[in-house]
Each structure stands twice: as structure tokens, then as C-alpha cells.
């Protein structure tokens, strides 16, 4: 799992506030640090990869353009992910895919989940079969549940941050995570921890 340590949080806040003071180097560092993650997440929401990259670049352009008005205390990664999600929703609306709705609830999470091979012993065929079954179960989850699990275990977001991103209340976000995990736990009987698998999986 890509967790955000205290040090990384401090680094992000420092970079963010330096950027707000028009420090171009800090802005470039944030861009380089998060561009790939944001594009990957954007690709989970739209099949148009070139437009996704444009959306991510536009998010950074707006961050720089409106830097003086941005809040000083933000969780940078969550803010950027949320900004990309909202911009892609507007992209869909502009392309008339969802007509007049710009609700991010209209976006279906598309990425496929797979467990990293390093987790599984090459000779442990039984575990491999169970993990393959688990992958299928996870990829068959409703898109909102799958996205919530992705944001929690792959991007390291809190339930509060997930709720903000998905534009739902805390309880609804918690329910998405709970129902997704419940479905998987009913089927997973392997020796590896389910949370370990989710945290180490790739999308």
C-alpha cells in the first residue's frame, strides 16, 4: 500500500505552501511526484487516455494559476485525486456522455486488480488458484465498492477523504468499504492476510 507517512505529509505540506508562495521548484516537485498516480487514477475513470493526461495537466495548471487562493492546510494527494475526478466528470458532461449531469457518481471505476507475483510462492498452486479467484471476485464488485477499496488500500486515503472524493457521507463511504471486504472475506480462505493482499495488489 502506498501509505502517507508523517514525514511525507510534512514534505507535501511544505511543498504545497512553498508553491502557494510562487516557488516553481516546489510546484515542479509536486507535479513529478503525483503525475503518474493521477494519470493512473484518471484512466480508471475514462477510456480516453490522452484526454485523461490533459485533465491531469489542467488540474496542475489551475493549481498554479489559483495558488494564492488555495488553502494552506490540505492533504495534497487527496486534493489532487479529487480534482482529477471532478475534472473528468466535467469532461464526460462536455462530451455529452452523461448529458447534463456532472455528478461524479456517474463515473464507473474501470481498473482491473491483480496481486503482485512476489506475494505468491511459485510452488504454491493452491494459493495461486485462491488468489486468482479473489482477483475475479474483486474485479466483479460494484464499481463504487472497488473504487473505495482502491482509494483506501492502494492510495492510502482515509474514510473521510474517500467520502469527500465520492461525494457521499462518512457512513456511506464506510459501508462501501465494509460491503466490499465482506464479499471478499466470505470467499477468501488462504493463509495470506486479505488486507495484505489488497495493500500489495496493483491496479
Backbone as ProteinMPNN parsed JSONL, in Angstrom:
{"seq_chain_A": "XXXXXXXXXXXXXXXXXXXXXXXXXXXXXXXXXXXXXXXXXXXXXXXXXXXXXXXXXXXXXXXXXXXXXXXXXXXXXXXXXXXXXXXXXXXXXXXXXXXXXXXXXXXXXXXXXXXXXXXXXXXXXXXXXXXXXXXXXXXXXXXXXXXXXXXXXXXXXXXXXXXXXXXXXXXXXXXXXXXXXXXXXXXXXXXXXXXXXXXXXXX", "coords_chain_A": {"N_chain_A": [[0.838, -1.19, 0.0], [0.452, 2.246, -0.722], [1.238, 4.15, 1.564], [0.897, 7.224, 3.425], [3.323, 8.625, 5.132], [4.212, 10.321, 8.225], [6.395, 11.968, 7.736], [6.305, 12.215, 4.929], [3.847, 13.501, 4.716], [4.453, 15.93, 5.937], [6.397, 16.835, 4.141], [4.836, 17.15, 1.82], [3.065, 19.177, 2.646], [4.853, 21.242, 3.101], [5.923, 21.586, 0.51], [3.568, 22.266, -0.803], [2.801, 24.703, 0.427], [5.028, 26.254, -0.112], [4.753, 26.306, -2.853], [2.384, 27.76, -3.011], [3.399, 30.185, -2.426], [4.538, 30.881, -4.739], [6.759, 29.363, -5.49], [8.427, 27.863, -7.932], [9.95, 25.531, -8.147], [9.02, 23.861, -6.09], [6.434, 23.471, -7.002], [6.984, 22.048, -9.369], [8.112, 19.767, -8.253], [5.926, 18.613, -6.905], [4.331, 18.091, -9.119], [5.898, 16.176, -10.523], [5.948, 14.205, -8.597], [3.3, 13.289, -8.323], [2.073, 13.031, -10.804], [2.033, 10.583, -12.34], [0.495, 8.833, -10.695], [-1.921, 10.211, -10.688], [-2.652, 10.168, -13.381], [-2.934, 7.404, -13.721], [-5.086, 6.927, -11.986], [-6.995, 8.547, -13.237], [-7.259, 7.177, -15.654], [-8.676, 5.049, -14.766], [-11.185, 5.94, -14.727], [-11.913, 6.88, -17.162], [-11.891, 5.954, -20.618], [-10.333, 7.328, -22.371], [-7.258, 7.944, -22.829], [-5.499, 10.015, -23.647], [-7.031, 12.3, -23.234], [-7.346, 12.083, -20.51], [-4.737, 12.572, -19.586], [-4.573, 15.215, -20.389], [-6.509, 16.294, -18.694], [-5.304, 15.91, -16.176], [-3.039, 17.523, -16.449], [-4.329, 19.969, -16.715], [-5.434, 20.222, -14.192], [-3.119, 20.68, -12.664], [-2.321, 23.054, -13.87], [-4.383, 24.758, -13.06], [-3.981, 24.634, -10.299], [-1.555, 25.988, -10.065], [-2.279, 28.436, -11.219], [-4.271, 29.41, -9.516], [-3.013, 29.465, -7.078], [-2.609, 31.313, -5.0], [-5.021, 31.499, -3.76], [-5.579, 29.072, -2.678], [-6.166, 26.753, 0.005], [-4.077, 26.547, 2.902], [-3.731, 24.322, 4.459], [-4.0, 21.245, 3.495], [-4.636, 17.849, 2.463], [-2.52, 16.859, 0.257], [-2.355, 14.823, -1.746], [-4.942, 13.668, -1.69], [-6.443, 15.907, -2.355], [-5.574, 16.432, -4.986], [-6.263, 14.033, -6.318], [-9.045, 14.121, -6.017], [-9.586, 16.442, -7.452], [-8.895, 15.667, -10.036], [-10.811, 13.695, -10.455], [-13.203, 15.209, -10.449], [-12.745, 16.862, -12.636], [-12.688, 15.045, -14.73], [-15.307, 14.193, -14.641], [-16.536, 16.519, -15.546], [-15.459, 16.508, -18.086], [-16.74, 14.285, -19.204], [-19.343, 15.24, -19.195], [-19.089, 17.387, -20.952], [-18.556, 16.054, -23.282], [-20.962, 14.976, -23.727], [-21.541, 12.479, -22.755], [-22.745, 11.872, -20.379], [-24.854, 13.524, -20.583], [-26.495, 16.191, -19.11], [-25.512, 15.929, -16.587], [-23.058, 16.429, -14.129], [-22.28, 14.991, -12.035], [-20.063, 13.179, -10.017], [-20.797, 10.694, -9.358], [-21.637, 9.426, -11.574], [-19.524, 8.25, -12.809], [-17.881, 5.289, -13.663], [-15.747, 3.043, -12.077], [-12.94, 1.557, -13.558], [-10.531, 0.096, -13.532], [-8.613, -2.943, -13.471], [-7.863, -5.344, -10.971], [-4.931, -6.879, -9.66], [-2.85, -9.258, -7.995], [0.455, -8.814, -6.853], [3.1, -10.784, -8.156], [5.194, -11.458, -6.5], [4.192, -11.954, -4.028], [3.33, -14.541, -3.931], [4.321, -17.856, -3.576], [6.046, -19.685, -6.019], [5.574, -22.411, -6.1], [3.267, -22.796, -4.766], [0.53, -23.768, -5.657], [-2.125, -24.022, -4.865], [-2.621, -21.681, -3.401], [-2.232, -19.851, -5.429], [-4.418, -20.401, -7.074], [-6.487, -19.664, -5.372], [-5.967, -16.954, -5.05], [-6.29, -16.061, -7.664], [-9.001, -16.499, -7.91], [-9.877, -14.694, -5.977], [-9.058, -12.282, -7.133], [-10.825, -12.231, -9.304], [-13.251, -12.026, -7.934], [-12.952, -9.513, -6.71], [-12.714, -7.838, -8.918], [-15.229, -8.106, -9.894], [-16.805, -6.725, -8.182], [-19.206, -4.124, -7.376], [-18.648, -1.012, -9.074], [-18.309, 1.275, -7.356], [-17.701, 0.202, -4.832], [-15.347, -1.115, -5.438], [-13.743, 1.023, -6.22], [-13.609, 2.449, -3.826], [-12.157, 0.631, -2.242], [-9.781, 0.639, -3.687], [-8.938, 3.317, -3.338], [-8.583, 3.334, -0.59], [-6.724, 1.196, 0.027], [-4.774, 1.214, -1.948], [-4.134, 3.863, -2.556], [-3.994, 4.926, -0.05], [-5.841, 6.589, 1.302], [-7.969, 8.099, 3.789], [-11.123, 7.186, 5.364], [-12.711, 9.456, 5.58], [-11.593, 11.101, 3.585], [-12.098, 9.553, 1.322], [-14.886, 9.632, 1.34], [-15.296, 12.366, 0.791], [-14.223, 12.496, -1.793], [-15.888, 10.784, -3.269], [-18.209, 12.049, -2.946], [-20.07, 11.452, -0.92], [-21.538, 10.729, 2.329], [-19.765, 10.096, 5.446], [-20.615, 7.635, 6.564], [-21.68, 6.289, 4.367], [-19.42, 5.952, 2.749], [-17.934, 4.337, 4.46], [-19.607, 2.119, 4.492], [-19.383, 1.244, 1.845], [-16.735, 0.307, 1.801], [-16.913, -1.666, 3.799], [-18.841, -3.476, 2.766], [-17.585, -4.313, 0.435], [-15.259, -5.566, 1.464], [-16.522, -7.538, 3.011], [-17.72, -9.194, 1.101], [-15.421, -10.238, -0.125], [-14.145, -11.49, 2.023], [-15.845, -13.562, 2.619], [-15.208, -15.44, 0.769], [-12.456, -15.77, 0.818], [-10.004, -17.931, 1.925], [-7.37, -18.296, 2.3], [-3.89, -18.447, 3.474], [-2.535, -16.049, 3.484], [-2.972, -12.7, 4.635], [-5.965, -10.968, 3.952], [-6.028, -8.173, 3.867], [-3.331, -7.628, 3.519], [-2.99, -8.614, 0.938], [-4.718, -6.923, -0.55], [-3.464, -4.488, -0.069], [-1.04, -4.857, -1.284], [-1.642, -5.342, -3.855], [-1.969, -4.553, -7.359], [-3.246, -2.057, -9.588]], "CA_chain_A": [[0.0, 0.0, 0.0], [1.2, 3.48, -0.765], [0.821, 4.924, 2.715], [1.477, 8.541, 3.571], [3.942, 8.715, 6.44], [4.234, 11.66, 8.794], [7.405, 12.741, 7.033], [5.806, 12.536, 3.598], [2.814, 14.508, 4.881], [5.153, 17.195, 6.188], [7.02, 17.247, 2.89], [3.788, 17.629, 0.938], [2.57, 20.465, 3.136], [5.907, 22.228, 2.844], [5.935, 21.843, -0.932], [2.317, 22.93, -1.15], [2.808, 26.095, 0.864], [6.045, 26.936, -0.912], [4.138, 26.529, -4.151], [1.432, 28.86, -2.841], [4.194, 31.408, -2.407], [5.075, 31.02, -6.103], [8.022, 28.656, -5.681], [8.241, 26.982, -9.084], [10.597, 24.239, -7.905], [8.091, 23.065, -5.281], [5.35, 23.088, -7.906], [7.505, 21.003, -10.257], [8.296, 18.549, -7.451], [4.599, 18.028, -6.717], [3.92, 17.575, -10.421], [6.645, 14.945, -10.794], [5.623, 13.214, -7.569], [1.942, 12.767, -8.38], [1.524, 12.968, -12.151], [1.758, 9.199, -12.75], [-0.627, 8.324, -9.908], [-3.144, 10.88, -11.118], [-2.994, 9.628, -14.697], [-3.415, 6.036, -13.493], [-6.436, 7.03, -11.431], [-7.854, 9.08, -14.291], [-7.516, 6.106, -16.621], [-9.666, 4.137, -14.191], [-12.486, 6.586, -14.833], [-12.194, 7.239, -18.553], [-11.112, 5.162, -21.571], [-9.626, 8.227, -23.279], [-6.015, 8.192, -22.105], [-4.936, 11.321, -23.972], [-7.845, 13.297, -22.55], [-7.035, 11.972, -19.085], [-3.497, 13.312, -19.365], [-4.914, 16.638, -20.494], [-7.218, 16.661, -17.464], [-4.329, 15.987, -15.087], [-2.25, 18.727, -16.677], [-5.183, 21.119, -16.44], [-5.519, 20.333, -12.733], [-1.907, 21.345, -12.198], [-2.352, 24.432, -14.361], [-5.27, 25.503, -12.165], [-3.316, 24.735, -9.0], [-0.58, 27.077, -10.154], [-2.969, 29.686, -11.535], [-5.043, 29.88, -8.363], [-2.223, 29.097, -5.906], [-2.733, 32.293, -3.923], [-6.321, 31.362, -3.106], [-5.719, 27.715, -2.157], [-5.989, 26.604, 1.446], [-2.714, 26.174, 3.276], [-3.733, 23.017, 5.121], [-4.727, 20.249, 2.714], [-3.963, 16.588, 2.175], [-2.242, 17.169, -1.136], [-2.701, 13.707, -2.628], [-6.395, 13.559, -1.744], [-6.929, 17.083, -3.085], [-5.287, 16.267, -6.413], [-7.098, 12.937, -6.819], [-10.409, 14.612, -6.09], [-9.647, 17.421, -8.538], [-8.893, 14.907, -11.284], [-12.117, 13.038, -10.578], [-14.201, 16.211, -10.813], [-12.481, 17.356, -13.985], [-13.107, 14.003, -15.673], [-16.767, 14.263, -14.675], [-16.87, 17.626, -16.447], [-15.102, 16.051, -19.425], [-17.827, 13.425, -19.653], [-20.502, 16.08, -19.47], [-18.805, 18.179, -22.151], [-18.641, 15.155, -24.431], [-22.357, 14.518, -23.79], [-21.662, 11.071, -22.378], [-23.739, 11.817, -19.302], [-25.786, 14.617, -20.84], [-26.345, 17.411, -18.33], [-25.044, 15.635, -15.234], [-21.618, 16.462, -13.851], [-22.069, 14.269, -10.787], [-19.014, 12.171, -10.106], [-21.42, 9.384, -9.149], [-21.884, 8.84, -12.89], [-18.304, 7.649, -13.333], [-17.667, 3.904, -13.249], [-14.342, 2.685, -11.893], [-12.696, 0.59, -14.616], [-9.265, -0.625, -13.452], [-8.603, -4.332, -13.037], [-6.975, -5.598, -9.841], [-4.148, -8.115, -9.689], [-1.897, -9.376, -6.901], [1.838, -8.895, -7.301], [3.569, -12.172, -8.165], [6.159, -11.692, -5.426], [3.49, -12.385, -2.828], [2.928, -15.939, -4.009], [5.361, -18.832, -3.86], [5.827, -20.303, -7.328], [5.134, -23.8, -5.946], [2.024, -22.835, -4.008], [-0.515, -23.711, -6.673], [-3.418, -23.834, -4.22], [-2.75, -20.259, -3.1], [-2.384, -19.147, -6.708], [-5.799, -20.555, -7.524], [-7.335, -18.864, -4.487], [-5.725, -15.544, -5.355], [-6.933, -15.803, -8.957], [-10.436, -16.414, -7.619], [-10.066, -13.441, -5.255], [-8.966, -11.21, -8.126], [-12.087, -12.212, -10.053], [-14.288, -11.511, -7.047], [-12.746, -8.083, -6.513], [-12.999, -7.144, -10.163], [-16.663, -8.187, -10.131], [-17.509, -5.877, -7.226], [-19.753, -2.88, -7.938], [-17.559, -0.051, -9.27], [-18.082, 2.176, -6.219], [-17.011, -0.564, -3.806], [-13.994, -1.357, -5.931], [-13.005, 2.285, -6.171], [-13.353, 2.746, -2.417], [-11.053, -0.236, -1.819], [-8.579, 1.15, -4.358], [-8.52, 4.559, -2.693], [-8.164, 3.014, 0.773], [-5.58, 0.299, 0.167], [-3.731, 1.496, -2.934], [-3.741, 5.261, -2.462], [-3.771, 5.267, 1.349], [-6.737, 7.63, 1.769], [-8.823, 7.795, 4.928], [-12.544, 7.079, 5.022], [-13.196, 10.82, 5.384], [-11.139, 11.57, 2.276], [-12.847, 8.789, 0.322], [-16.24, 10.19, 1.32], [-15.239, 13.642, 0.079], [-13.968, 12.251, -3.208], [-17.039, 10.134, -3.89], [-19.348, 12.924, -2.684], [-21.027, 10.762, -0.06], [-21.197, 10.971, 3.72], [-18.793, 9.162, 6.031], [-21.204, 6.312, 6.742], [-21.813, 5.649, 3.053], [-18.081, 5.516, 2.344], [-17.594, 3.203, 5.326], [-20.411, 0.983, 4.039], [-18.795, 0.746, 0.598], [-15.562, -0.482, 2.177], [-17.346, -2.839, 4.571], [-19.512, -4.447, 1.896], [-16.582, -4.891, -0.446], [-14.439, -6.507, 2.242], [-17.362, -8.663, 3.432], [-17.844, -10.086, -0.049], [-14.154, -10.926, -0.329], [-13.836, -12.344, 3.176], [-16.681, -14.761, 2.566], [-14.618, -16.383, -0.174], [-11.016, -15.924, 0.984], [-9.63, -18.878, 2.974], [-5.934, -18.503, 2.188], [-3.053, -18.134, 4.634], [-2.161, -14.645, 3.427], [-3.983, -11.755, 5.091], [-6.687, -10.3, 2.874], [-5.588, -6.768, 3.846], [-2.002, -7.64, 2.91], [-3.179, -8.812, -0.49], [-5.263, -5.704, -1.107], [-2.461, -3.424, 0.035], [0.081, -5.142, -2.182], [-2.133, -5.549, -5.197], [-1.775, -3.464, -8.312], [-4.393, -1.747, -10.447]], "C_chain_A": [[0.871, 1.238, 0.0], [0.737, 4.378, 0.372], [1.505, 6.268, 2.721], [2.032, 8.66, 4.976], [3.896, 10.148, 6.929], [5.225, 12.539, 8.048], [6.932, 13.152, 5.64], [4.715, 13.597, 3.664], [3.441, 15.873, 5.092], [5.776, 17.712, 4.902], [5.981, 17.81, 1.928], [3.287, 19.005, 1.362], [3.587, 21.572, 2.881], [5.948, 22.6, 1.371], [4.709, 22.652, -1.345], [2.362, 24.418, -0.786], [3.92, 26.899, 0.203], [5.503, 27.265, -2.302], [3.156, 27.69, -4.084], [2.132, 30.217, -2.808], [4.978, 31.59, -3.707], [6.451, 30.394, -6.301], [7.838, 27.609, -6.784], [8.857, 25.603, -8.875], [9.681, 23.317, -7.095], [6.921, 22.59, -6.126], [5.8, 21.94, -8.812], [7.678, 19.687, -9.511], [6.964, 17.851, -7.221], [4.089, 17.409, -8.017], [4.59, 16.235, -10.702], [6.257, 13.831, -9.825], [4.282, 12.531, -7.833], [1.38, 12.575, -9.787], [1.137, 11.539, -12.541], [0.574, 8.611, -12.01], [-1.945, 8.927, -10.38], [-3.595, 10.39, -12.484], [-3.557, 8.215, -14.557], [-4.841, 6.051, -12.958], [-7.407, 7.552, -12.485], [-8.209, 8.032, -15.318], [-8.512, 5.091, -16.089], [-11.078, 4.669, -14.371], [-12.877, 6.931, -16.254], [-11.333, 6.397, -19.487], [-10.247, 6.017, -22.498], [-8.327, 8.706, -22.628], [-5.416, 9.567, -22.398], [-5.716, 12.437, -23.283], [-7.595, 13.27, -21.046], [-5.758, 12.751, -18.767], [-3.727, 14.809, -19.462], [-5.604, 17.124, -19.215], [-6.24, 16.835, -16.298], [-3.476, 17.245, -15.234], [-3.05, 19.979, -16.374], [-5.377, 21.322, -14.944], [-4.297, 21.068, -12.192], [-1.84, 22.799, -12.668], [-3.222, 25.296, -13.447], [-4.656, 25.672, -10.779], [-2.331, 25.905, -9.003], [-1.267, 28.428, -10.368], [-3.654, 30.272, -10.308], [-4.316, 29.621, -7.034], [-2.428, 30.04, -4.724], [-4.034, 32.133, -3.14], [-6.525, 29.98, -2.491], [-5.488, 27.687, -0.652], [-4.581, 26.119, 1.759], [-2.636, 24.777, 3.873], [-4.619, 22.054, 4.343], [-3.939, 18.944, 2.712], [-3.748, 16.585, 0.667], [-2.695, 16.056, -2.072], [-4.214, 13.579, -2.79], [-6.99, 14.717, -2.535], [-6.741, 16.903, -4.592], [-6.126, 15.15, -7.029], [-8.545, 13.394, -6.999], [-10.578, 15.594, -7.243], [-9.676, 16.727, -9.895], [-10.25, 14.25, -11.505], [-13.188, 14.023, -11.05], [-13.992, 16.71, -12.244], [-12.899, 16.319, -15.03], [-14.631, 13.944, -15.761], [-17.213, 15.383, -15.605], [-16.542, 17.268, -17.894], [-16.209, 15.189, -20.009], [-19.057, 14.244, -20.012], [-20.3, 16.867, -20.761], [-18.92, 17.327, -23.411], [-20.025, 14.519, -24.564], [-22.498, 13.029, -23.484], [-22.725, 10.912, -21.303], [-24.706, 13.0, -19.382], [-25.509, 15.79, -19.907], [-25.772, 17.155, -16.94], [-23.528, 15.716, -15.144], [-21.321, 15.747, -12.542], [-20.997, 13.212, -10.968], [-19.57, 10.784, -9.83], [-21.666, 8.67, -10.472], [-20.684, 8.062, -13.419], [-18.141, 6.234, -12.787], [-16.173, 3.602, -13.196], [-14.023, 1.482, -12.771], [-11.455, -0.275, -14.431], [-9.443, -2.052, -12.948], [-7.549, -4.521, -11.957], [-6.196, -6.881, -10.058], [-3.128, -8.084, -8.555], [-0.495, -9.511, -7.463], [2.364, -10.315, -7.145], [4.505, -12.476, -7.001], [5.497, -12.198, -4.154], [3.283, -13.891, -2.779], [4.111, -16.822, -4.356], [5.037, -19.541, -5.17], [5.264, -21.719, -7.216], [3.786, -23.906, -5.232], [0.84, -22.682, -4.965], [-1.89, -23.471, -6.059], [-3.654, -22.364, -3.913], [-2.94, -19.459, -4.37], [-3.826, -19.222, -7.192], [-6.741, -19.707, -6.681], [-7.198, -17.377, -4.796], [-6.369, -15.166, -6.682], [-8.442, -15.646, -8.772], [-10.746, -15.095, -6.914], [-10.005, -12.25, -6.204], [-10.279, -11.082, -8.897], [-13.221, -11.634, -9.211], [-14.17, -9.995, -6.894], [-13.109, -7.303, -7.765], [-14.48, -7.191, -10.532], [-17.48, -7.353, -9.142], [-18.151, -4.692, -7.945], [-18.652, -1.827, -8.02], [-17.272, 0.839, -8.071], [-17.361, 1.466, -5.089], [-15.555, -0.778, -4.191], [-13.148, -0.09, -5.861], [-12.672, 2.663, -4.735], [-12.188, 1.908, -1.888], [-9.739, 0.232, -2.429], [-8.047, 2.391, -3.651], [-7.984, 4.293, -1.278], [-6.837, 2.267, 0.807], [-4.472, 0.543, -0.854], [-3.229, 2.928, -2.832], [-3.591, 5.744, -1.024], [-4.661, 6.365, 1.891], [-7.549, 7.157, 2.964], [-10.278, 7.687, 4.46], [-13.123, 8.467, 4.764], [-12.826, 11.351, 4.001], [-11.864, 10.852, 1.14], [-14.269, 9.332, 0.199], [-16.278, 11.51, 0.558], [-15.086, 13.429, -1.425], [-15.194, 11.701, -3.921], [-18.33, 10.918, -3.674], [-20.472, 12.188, -1.959], [-20.663, 11.086, 1.382], [-20.272, 9.873, 4.247], [-19.363, 7.748, 6.113], [-21.33, 5.571, 5.427], [-20.472, 5.144, 2.554], [-17.65, 4.301, 3.154], [-18.351, 1.95, 4.89], [-19.855, 0.386, 2.745], [-17.598, -0.145, 0.895], [-15.974, -1.775, 2.874], [-17.958, -3.906, 3.663], [-18.53, -5.109, 0.932], [-15.733, -5.926, 0.271], [-15.248, -7.731, 2.656], [-17.506, -9.674, 2.309], [-16.576, -10.904, -0.244], [-13.85, -11.902, 0.8], [-14.658, -13.622, 3.19], [-16.021, -15.85, 1.726], [-13.146, -16.672, 0.092], [-10.689, -16.82, 2.181], [-8.124, -19.118, 2.988], [-5.183, -18.108, 3.444], [-2.612, -16.674, 4.651], [-3.311, -13.768, 3.915], [-4.638, -11.073, 3.903], [-6.245, -8.849, 2.747], [-4.202, -6.674, 3.229], [-2.1, -7.749, 1.397], [-3.706, -7.544, -1.149], [-4.239, -4.586, -1.129], [-1.329, -3.607, -0.946], [-0.353, -5.344, -3.619], [-1.893, -4.332, -6.076], [-3.037, -3.287, -9.152], [-3.827, -1.233, -11.783]], "O_chain_A": [[1.914, 1.27, 0.653], [-0.077, 5.276, 0.158], [2.557, 6.447, 2.107], [1.261, 8.785, 5.927], [3.589, 11.071, 6.174], [4.945, 13.703, 7.761], [7.13, 14.292, 5.22], [4.64, 14.479, 2.809], [3.011, 16.859, 4.495], [5.69, 18.904, 4.607], [6.218, 18.836, 1.29], [3.108, 19.892, 0.527], [3.233, 22.686, 2.497], [6.001, 23.779, 1.02], [4.803, 23.594, -2.132], [2.006, 25.277, -1.593], [3.767, 28.1, -0.017], [5.753, 28.338, -2.852], [3.101, 28.512, -4.998], [1.54, 31.25, -3.119], [5.947, 32.348, -3.767], [7.22, 30.825, -7.161], [7.172, 26.594, -6.582], [8.333, 24.61, -9.38], [9.583, 22.125, -7.387], [6.466, 21.454, -5.992], [5.066, 20.969, -8.995], [7.424, 18.617, -10.064], [6.88, 16.628, -7.331], [3.489, 16.335, -8.01], [3.923, 15.27, -11.077], [6.241, 12.657, -10.193], [4.139, 11.332, -7.596], [0.3, 12.003, -9.937], [0.028, 11.312, -13.023], [-0.272, 7.958, -12.621], [-2.96, 8.235, -10.461], [-4.791, 10.217, -12.719], [-4.546, 7.872, -15.205], [-5.695, 5.29, -13.413], [-8.523, 7.046, -12.606], [-9.339, 7.997, -15.807], [-9.125, 4.355, -16.862], [-12.052, 3.939, -14.19], [-14.037, 7.239, -16.527], [-10.166, 6.146, -19.186], [-9.507, 5.48, -23.322], [-8.299, 9.74, -21.961], [-4.884, 10.215, -21.497], [-5.127, 13.406, -22.804], [-7.629, 14.309, -20.386], [-5.709, 13.5, -17.792], [-3.144, 15.583, -18.704], [-5.324, 18.215, -18.72], [-6.34, 17.793, -15.531], [-3.223, 17.947, -14.255], [-2.513, 20.946, -15.834], [-5.473, 22.456, -14.475], [-4.422, 21.97, -11.364], [-1.358, 23.669, -11.943], [-2.853, 26.419, -13.101], [-4.792, 26.726, -10.158], [-2.286, 26.701, -8.066], [-0.881, 29.434, -9.772], [-3.621, 31.483, -10.088], [-4.952, 29.567, -5.982], [-2.42, 29.604, -3.573], [-4.137, 32.577, -1.996], [-7.545, 29.742, -1.845], [-4.723, 28.483, -0.108], [-3.975, 25.378, 0.984], [-1.596, 24.123, 3.801], [-5.839, 22.046, 4.51], [-2.728, 18.937, 2.933], [-4.677, 16.34, -0.103], [-3.347, 16.321, -3.082], [-4.709, 13.401, -3.903], [-7.937, 14.528, -3.299], [-7.647, 17.189, -5.375], [-6.643, 15.301, -8.136], [-9.184, 13.09, -8.006], [-11.598, 15.579, -7.931], [-10.398, 17.15, -10.798], [-10.772, 14.253, -12.619], [-13.98, 13.71, -11.94], [-14.956, 16.95, -12.97], [-13.406, 16.677, -16.093], [-15.184, 13.677, -16.829], [-18.163, 15.214, -16.369], [-17.251, 17.67, -18.817], [-16.576, 15.345, -21.174], [-19.729, 13.975, -21.008], [-21.222, 16.999, -21.566], [-19.326, 17.81, -24.468], [-20.24, 13.641, -25.4], [-23.464, 12.394, -23.906], [-23.5, 9.956, -21.308], [-25.292, 13.414, -18.382], [-24.403, 16.329, -19.909], [-25.568, 18.106, -16.186], [-22.809, 15.15, -15.967], [-20.225, 15.882, -11.997], [-21.011, 12.449, -11.934], [-18.875, 9.791, -10.049], [-21.878, 7.458, -10.498], [-20.813, 7.298, -14.375], [-18.252, 6.014, -11.581], [-15.435, 3.871, -14.144], [-14.748, 0.487, -12.74], [-11.325, -1.294, -15.109], [-10.305, -2.332, -12.115], [-6.471, -3.93, -12.02], [-6.733, -7.859, -10.58], [-2.609, -7.026, -8.199], [-0.275, -10.235, -8.435], [2.112, -10.973, -6.136], [4.6, -13.622, -6.563], [6.152, -12.797, -3.301], [3.083, -14.456, -1.704], [4.823, -16.561, -5.326], [3.898, -19.947, -5.403], [4.563, -22.184, -8.115], [3.231, -24.999, -5.112], [0.236, -21.615, -5.068], [-2.729, -22.797, -6.656], [-4.751, -21.849, -4.133], [-3.713, -18.501, -4.397], [-4.386, -18.231, -7.662], [-7.678, -19.104, -7.203], [-8.181, -16.637, -4.802], [-6.929, -14.078, -6.815], [-9.074, -14.786, -9.385], [-11.751, -14.45, -7.211], [-10.804, -11.319, -6.093], [-10.78, -9.979, -9.117], [-14.043, -10.859, -9.701], [-15.171, -9.281, -6.944], [-13.732, -6.244, -7.692], [-14.94, -6.419, -11.374], [-18.705, -7.282, -9.25], [-17.686, -4.297, -9.014], [-17.806, -1.753, -7.128], [-16.111, 1.133, -7.79], [-16.495, 2.059, -4.446], [-14.652, -0.638, -3.367], [-11.977, -0.134, -5.487], [-11.574, 3.144, -4.457], [-11.331, 2.42, -1.167], [-8.703, 0.224, -1.764], [-6.848, 2.501, -3.396], [-7.045, 4.952, -0.831], [-5.924, 2.658, 1.533], [-3.337, 0.116, -0.639], [-2.037, 3.183, -3.001], [-3.112, 6.854, -0.796], [-4.282, 7.027, 2.858], [-7.788, 5.961, 3.131], [-10.617, 8.043, 3.331], [-13.926, 8.648, 3.849], [-13.647, 11.975, 3.328], [-12.201, 11.46, 0.124], [-14.794, 9.474, -0.905], [-17.191, 11.746, -0.233], [-15.738, 14.098, -2.227], [-15.502, 12.103, -5.043], [-19.399, 10.524, -4.141], [-21.645, 12.283, -2.321], [-19.602, 11.653, 1.64], [-20.032, 8.865, 3.583], [-18.684, 6.779, 5.774], [-21.112, 4.361, 5.37], [-20.381, 4.048, 2.001], [-17.076, 3.355, 2.615], [-17.801, 0.848, 4.914], [-19.854, -0.832, 2.569], [-17.459, -1.223, 0.316], [-15.446, -2.846, 2.575], [-17.636, -5.089, 3.775], [-18.626, -6.303, 0.649], [-15.511, -7.024, -0.239], [-14.725, -8.845, 2.654], [-17.422, -10.88, 2.542], [-16.636, -12.107, -0.497], [-13.357, -13.005, 0.563], [-14.217, -14.646, 3.712], [-16.25, -17.039, 1.948], [-12.629, -17.698, -0.35], [-11.051, -16.505, 3.315], [-7.657, -20.059, 3.631], [-5.749, -17.514, 4.362], [-2.344, -16.12, 5.718], [-4.478, -14.053, 3.645], [-3.962, -10.652, 2.963], [-6.103, -8.344, 1.633], [-3.924, -5.731, 2.488], [-1.384, -7.065, 0.665], [-3.199, -7.132, -2.192], [-4.156, -3.826, -2.094], [-0.722, -2.634, -1.394], [0.486, -5.501, -4.506], [-1.646, -3.229, -5.588], [-3.788, -4.233, -9.391], [-4.591, -0.9, -12.69]]}, "name": "protein", "num_of_chains": 1, "seq": "XXXXXXXXXXXXXXXXXXXXXXXXXXXXXXXXXXXXXXXXXXXXXXXXXXXXXXXXXXXXXXXXXXXXXXXXXXXXXXXXXXXXXXXXXXXXXXXXXXXXXXXXXXXXXXXXXXXXXXXXXXXXXXXXXXXXXXXXXXXXXXXXXXXXXXXXXXXXXXXXXXXXXXXXXXXXXXXXXXXXXXXXXXXXXXXXXXXXXXXXXXX"}
